[in-house]
Coordinates of C-alpha atoms in Angstrom, one line a residue:
M1 CA -6.3 5.3 -89.7
N2 CA -7.9 8.3 -88.0
P3 CA -7.1 8.0 -84.2
A4 CA -10.5 9.6 -83.3
L5 CA -12.3 7.0 -85.4
L6 CA -10.4 4.2 -83.8
I7 CA -11.1 5.5 -80.3
G8 CA -14.8 5.9 -81.1
R9 CA -14.9 2.3 -82.5
E10 CA -13.2 1.0 -79.3
L11 CA -15.7 2.8 -77.2
G12 CA -18.6 1.3 -79.2
R13 CA -19.4 4.6 -81.0
P14 CA -18.3 4.2 -84.7
E15 CA -18.6 7.3 -86.8
G16 CA -22.1 7.8 -88.0
R17 CA -23.7 5.5 -85.4
A18 CA -25.6 6.5 -82.3
L19 CA -25.6 4.7 -78.9
H20 CA -28.4 2.2 -78.5
L21 CA -29.3 3.8 -75.2
S22 CA -28.6 7.1 -73.6
E23 CA -25.5 7.6 -71.5
G24 CA -27.7 8.5 -68.6
L25 CA -29.4 5.2 -68.7
A26 CA -26.2 3.4 -69.2
R27 CA -24.8 5.0 -66.0
K28 CA -27.8 3.6 -64.1
L29 CA -26.9 0.0 -65.0
A30 CA -25.3 -2.0 -62.2
V31 CA -23.8 -5.5 -62.0
E32 CA -26.5 -7.8 -60.7
A33 CA -24.3 -10.9 -60.3
V34 CA -20.9 -12.3 -61.4
L35 CA -21.1 -15.8 -62.7
D36 CA -17.8 -17.6 -62.0
G37 CA -17.1 -21.1 -63.3
H38 CA -15.1 -21.1 -66.5
D39 CA -11.3 -21.7 -66.6
G40 CA -10.9 -19.7 -69.8
C41 CA -12.1 -16.7 -71.7
V42 CA -15.9 -16.7 -72.2
N43 CA -16.6 -16.2 -75.9
R44 CA -20.3 -16.6 -76.4
L45 CA -23.5 -16.2 -74.3
A46 CA -27.0 -17.4 -75.3
W47 CA -30.4 -17.1 -73.5
N48 CA -33.0 -19.8 -73.7
E49 CA -36.4 -18.9 -75.1
D50 CA -38.0 -17.8 -71.8
G51 CA -35.0 -16.1 -70.3
S52 CA -34.7 -18.6 -67.4
M53 CA -31.3 -20.0 -68.5
L54 CA -28.1 -18.5 -69.8
A55 CA -25.5 -20.7 -71.7
S56 CA -21.9 -19.6 -71.7
A57 CA -19.2 -21.1 -74.0
S58 CA -15.5 -20.7 -73.2
D59 CA -11.9 -21.4 -74.2
D60 CA -12.0 -24.2 -71.6
C61 CA -14.2 -26.3 -74.0
K62 CA -17.1 -26.2 -71.5
V63 CA -20.7 -24.9 -71.8
I64 CA -22.1 -23.8 -68.5
L65 CA -25.9 -23.5 -68.0
W66 CA -26.7 -20.8 -65.5
H67 CA -30.2 -20.4 -63.9
Y68 CA -31.9 -17.0 -63.9
P69 CA -33.0 -15.2 -61.8
D70 CA -31.8 -17.8 -59.3
V71 CA -28.1 -17.1 -59.9
G72 CA -27.2 -18.7 -56.5
R73 CA -28.3 -22.1 -57.8
V74 CA -25.4 -24.4 -58.8
P75 CA -25.1 -24.3 -62.6
L76 CA -24.8 -27.3 -64.9
A77 CA -21.4 -27.8 -66.6
L78 CA -21.2 -29.6 -69.9
Q79 CA -17.8 -30.8 -70.9
T80 CA -17.9 -31.0 -74.7
Q81 CA -15.8 -33.2 -76.9
H82 CA -14.4 -30.1 -78.7
Q83 CA -10.6 -29.9 -79.0
A84 CA -10.4 -26.1 -79.4
N85 CA -11.9 -22.9 -78.1
L86 CA -15.7 -22.7 -78.2
F87 CA -17.0 -19.7 -80.1
G88 CA -20.7 -20.6 -80.5
V89 CA -23.5 -21.9 -78.3
A90 CA -27.3 -21.9 -78.7
F91 CA -30.4 -23.5 -77.3
L92 CA -32.2 -25.4 -80.1
P93 CA -35.6 -23.7 -80.3
Q94 CA -38.8 -25.6 -79.5
H95 CA -37.1 -28.4 -77.6
N96 CA -37.9 -27.3 -74.0
N97 CA -34.2 -26.5 -73.3
S98 CA -33.2 -30.1 -73.9
R99 CA -30.8 -29.6 -76.8
I100 CA -27.8 -27.3 -77.0
I101 CA -25.6 -26.7 -80.0
S102 CA -21.9 -25.8 -79.6
G103 CA -19.3 -24.7 -82.2
A104 CA -15.6 -24.4 -81.9
M105 CA -12.3 -23.6 -83.6
D106 CA -11.8 -27.4 -84.2
C107 CA -14.2 -26.9 -87.1
T108 CA -17.0 -29.0 -85.5
V109 CA -20.5 -28.3 -84.4
Q110 CA -21.8 -30.6 -81.7
L111 CA -25.4 -31.3 -80.6
H112 CA -25.8 -32.0 -76.9
E113 CA -29.0 -33.4 -75.3
L114 CA -29.9 -33.0 -71.7
D115 CA -31.5 -35.9 -69.9
A116 CA -35.2 -35.4 -68.9
G117 CA -34.3 -35.1 -65.2
A118 CA -31.3 -32.8 -65.6
F119 CA -33.1 -29.8 -64.0
R120 CA -34.9 -31.8 -61.3
I121 CA -31.8 -33.1 -59.6
P122 CA -31.2 -31.3 -56.2
P123 CA -28.5 -28.6 -56.7
K124 CA -26.1 -30.3 -54.2
Y125 CA -25.8 -33.3 -56.6
R126 CA -25.2 -31.3 -59.8
S127 CA -21.8 -30.7 -61.2
S128 CA -20.5 -27.3 -60.4
G129 CA -19.1 -24.7 -62.7
S130 CA -15.6 -25.8 -61.6
G131 CA -16.0 -29.1 -63.3
S132 CA -15.1 -31.0 -60.1
S133 CA -17.9 -33.6 -60.5
G134 CA -15.4 -36.1 -62.0
S135 CA -17.7 -36.7 -64.9
G136 CA -15.0 -36.5 -67.5
R137 CA -15.4 -35.2 -71.0
N138 CA -18.6 -37.0 -71.8
G139 CA -20.8 -35.3 -69.3
A140 CA -21.9 -38.5 -67.7
G141 CA -23.1 -38.2 -64.1
N142 CA -24.4 -34.7 -64.4
G143 CA -27.8 -35.2 -65.9
M144 CA -26.5 -34.8 -69.5
R145 CA -26.0 -37.1 -72.4
R146 CA -24.7 -36.5 -75.8
H147 CA -26.2 -37.7 -79.1
P148 CA -24.3 -40.7 -80.3
A149 CA -20.8 -39.9 -81.3
A150 CA -21.4 -36.2 -80.9
P151 CA -22.6 -35.7 -84.5
Q152 CA -20.8 -33.2 -86.5
L153 CA -23.4 -31.2 -88.4

């Protein structure tokens, strides 16, 4: 393989493709916040419909729901029943952020449903990104519940 082509691909500039924004604009970008809570590599991110929440899926088999722009607010951590790394996460459209889909290398897709009060619980009572709530793998006690038997779709 051509080394120049490989270097270009690794830099996000495959041959024959242009940058999606100018280098000058890219240099103006800055880190707004670092969201720390996973114990493994983060493999997928998904925004909800109105951009107020970000879901992250990780090798630690957790989905963490981050609040935006209030990034200082304690996130909600969902321990899935997946047995392998998560590589997919999405908010189910038109369900008011109450349903989340996750997919993993264990060849399963799980549908998770948030309780109606999950986002009204004062932050100090929510589970943290570190998973220290003692809620176990079923998400109980953190404002979340799973559809019966975590259906495999």
